[in-house]
Amino acid sequence: AIDAGVDGVVASPHEAELARRLGGPNFLVVTPGVRPMGAALDDQARAATPGQALTAGASHLVCGRPITAAPDPRAAALAVIAEMAAAAPRG
């Protein structure tokens, strides 16, 4: 993918670290299968929390059903954002 000149890849959270290492700091690493802490895995066999995905090197998270299927999607989205903020490097 890098040799072909793409800007990034879609990779499970479990491959995000490898994608980041190969692609470098500006490479886009989109990770589907992100599930907030305590959420059902549904059909995601290779899921991770937002914090785990970001720590592994993800630049973009796909967290659909835990938000869209929640009784309060806004609250669910804010909870994901809070998990992301907690995982952000302090500097």
mmCIF file of C-alpha atoms in Angstrom:
data_model
loop_
_atom_site.group_PDB
_atom_site.id
_atom_site.type_symbol
_atom_site.label_atom_id
_atom_site.label_comp_id
_atom_site.label_asym_id
_atom_site.label_seq_id
_atom_site.Cartn_x
_atom_site.Cartn_y
_atom_site.Cartn_z
ATOM 1 C CA ALA A 1 0.000 0.000 0.000
ATOM 2 C CA ILE A 2 2.786 2.412 0.863
ATOM 3 C CA ASP A 3 4.654 1.665 -2.376
ATOM 4 C CA ALA A 4 1.417 2.372 -4.275
ATOM 5 C CA GLY A 5 1.274 5.831 -2.694
ATOM 6 C CA VAL A 6 -1.894 5.467 -0.644
ATOM 7 C CA ASP A 7 -2.443 7.795 2.286
ATOM 8 C CA GLY A 8 -3.477 5.025 4.651
ATOM 9 C CA VAL A 9 -5.102 1.686 5.282
ATOM 10 C CA VAL A 10 -8.031 0.096 7.053
ATOM 11 C CA ALA A 11 -6.697 -2.283 9.685
ATOM 12 C CA SER A 12 -8.090 -4.045 12.715
ATOM 13 C CA PRO A 13 -7.015 -2.489 15.996
ATOM 14 C CA HIS A 14 -4.737 -5.506 16.374
ATOM 15 C CA GLU A 15 -2.808 -4.572 13.212
ATOM 16 C CA ALA A 16 -2.806 -0.811 13.856
ATOM 17 C CA GLU A 17 0.607 -0.887 15.524
ATOM 18 C CA LEU A 18 2.200 -2.591 12.509
ATOM 19 C CA ALA A 19 0.449 -0.230 10.081
ATOM 20 C CA ARG A 20 1.650 2.796 12.066
ATOM 21 C CA ARG A 21 5.207 1.478 12.257
ATOM 22 C CA LEU A 22 5.323 0.805 8.503
ATOM 23 C CA GLY A 23 3.462 3.934 7.432
ATOM 24 C CA GLY A 24 4.952 6.486 9.768
ATOM 25 C CA PRO A 25 3.416 9.283 11.815
ATOM 26 C CA ASN A 26 1.325 10.852 9.029
ATOM 27 C CA PHE A 27 -0.071 7.593 7.622
ATOM 28 C CA LEU A 28 -3.826 7.174 8.113
ATOM 29 C CA VAL A 29 -4.794 4.061 10.056
ATOM 30 C CA VAL A 30 -8.570 3.548 10.110
ATOM 31 C CA THR A 31 -9.682 0.926 12.623
ATOM 32 C CA PRO A 32 -13.138 -0.639 12.498
ATOM 33 C CA GLY A 33 -14.423 -2.829 15.311
ATOM 34 C CA VAL A 34 -13.950 -0.268 18.061
ATOM 35 C CA ARG A 35 -16.128 -0.983 21.063
ATOM 36 C CA PRO A 36 -16.326 1.161 24.209
ATOM 37 C CA MET A 37 -15.455 -0.471 27.507
ATOM 38 C CA GLY A 38 -18.260 -2.812 28.529
ATOM 39 C CA ALA A 39 -19.997 -2.821 25.123
ATOM 40 C CA ALA A 40 -21.100 -6.009 23.392
ATOM 41 C CA LEU A 41 -18.655 -7.284 20.781
ATOM 42 C CA ASP A 42 -21.508 -8.150 18.378
ATOM 43 C CA ASP A 43 -19.835 -9.810 15.381
ATOM 44 C CA GLN A 44 -16.452 -8.156 15.923
ATOM 45 C CA ALA A 45 -13.900 -10.871 16.598
ATOM 46 C CA ARG A 46 -10.952 -8.456 16.675
ATOM 47 C CA ALA A 47 -12.394 -5.560 18.632
ATOM 48 C CA ALA A 48 -10.634 -3.079 20.892
ATOM 49 C CA THR A 49 -11.622 -0.158 23.055
ATOM 50 C CA PRO A 50 -11.075 3.382 21.753
ATOM 51 C CA GLY A 51 -8.088 3.771 24.054
ATOM 52 C CA GLN A 52 -6.541 0.497 22.940
ATOM 53 C CA ALA A 53 -6.977 1.365 19.257
ATOM 54 C CA LEU A 54 -5.451 4.826 19.667
ATOM 55 C CA THR A 55 -2.575 3.518 21.761
ATOM 56 C CA ALA A 56 -1.898 0.912 19.067
ATOM 57 C CA GLY A 57 -1.575 3.636 16.431
ATOM 58 C CA ALA A 58 -5.030 4.233 14.977
ATOM 59 C CA SER A 59 -5.648 7.682 13.533
ATOM 60 C CA HIS A 60 -9.371 7.163 12.857
ATOM 61 C CA LEU A 61 -11.838 4.963 14.743
ATOM 62 C CA VAL A 62 -14.974 3.304 13.383
ATOM 63 C CA CYS A 63 -17.429 2.851 16.231
ATOM 64 C CA GLY A 64 -20.835 2.434 14.607
ATOM 65 C CA ARG A 65 -23.299 0.140 16.331
ATOM 66 C CA PRO A 66 -22.324 0.981 19.912
ATOM 67 C CA ILE A 67 -23.424 4.534 19.100
ATOM 68 C CA THR A 68 -26.227 4.117 16.560
ATOM 69 C CA ALA A 69 -27.905 1.260 18.457
ATOM 70 C CA ALA A 70 -27.612 2.907 21.863
ATOM 71 C CA PRO A 71 -30.761 4.146 23.592
ATOM 72 C CA ASP A 72 -29.055 7.554 23.780
ATOM 73 C CA PRO A 73 -26.659 7.847 20.813
ATOM 74 C CA ARG A 74 -25.398 11.251 21.921
ATOM 75 C CA ALA A 75 -24.431 9.950 25.353
ATOM 76 C CA ALA A 76 -22.805 6.908 23.759
ATOM 77 C CA ALA A 77 -20.762 9.112 21.403
ATOM 78 C CA LEU A 78 -19.691 11.350 24.284
ATOM 79 C CA ALA A 79 -18.585 8.276 26.243
ATOM 80 C CA VAL A 80 -16.424 7.174 23.287
ATOM 81 C CA ILE A 81 -14.929 10.663 23.083
ATOM 82 C CA ALA A 82 -14.154 10.536 26.815
ATOM 83 C CA GLU A 83 -12.370 7.196 26.360
ATOM 84 C CA MET A 84 -10.392 8.690 23.477
ATOM 85 C CA ALA A 85 -9.420 11.727 25.551
ATOM 86 C CA ALA A 86 -8.299 9.509 28.422
ATOM 87 C CA ALA A 87 -5.975 7.649 26.034
ATOM 88 C CA ALA A 88 -4.493 10.813 24.495
ATOM 89 C CA PRO A 89 -0.840 11.439 25.268
ATOM 90 C CA ARG A 90 -0.263 14.131 27.852
ATOM 91 C CA GLY A 91 2.215 16.754 26.878
#
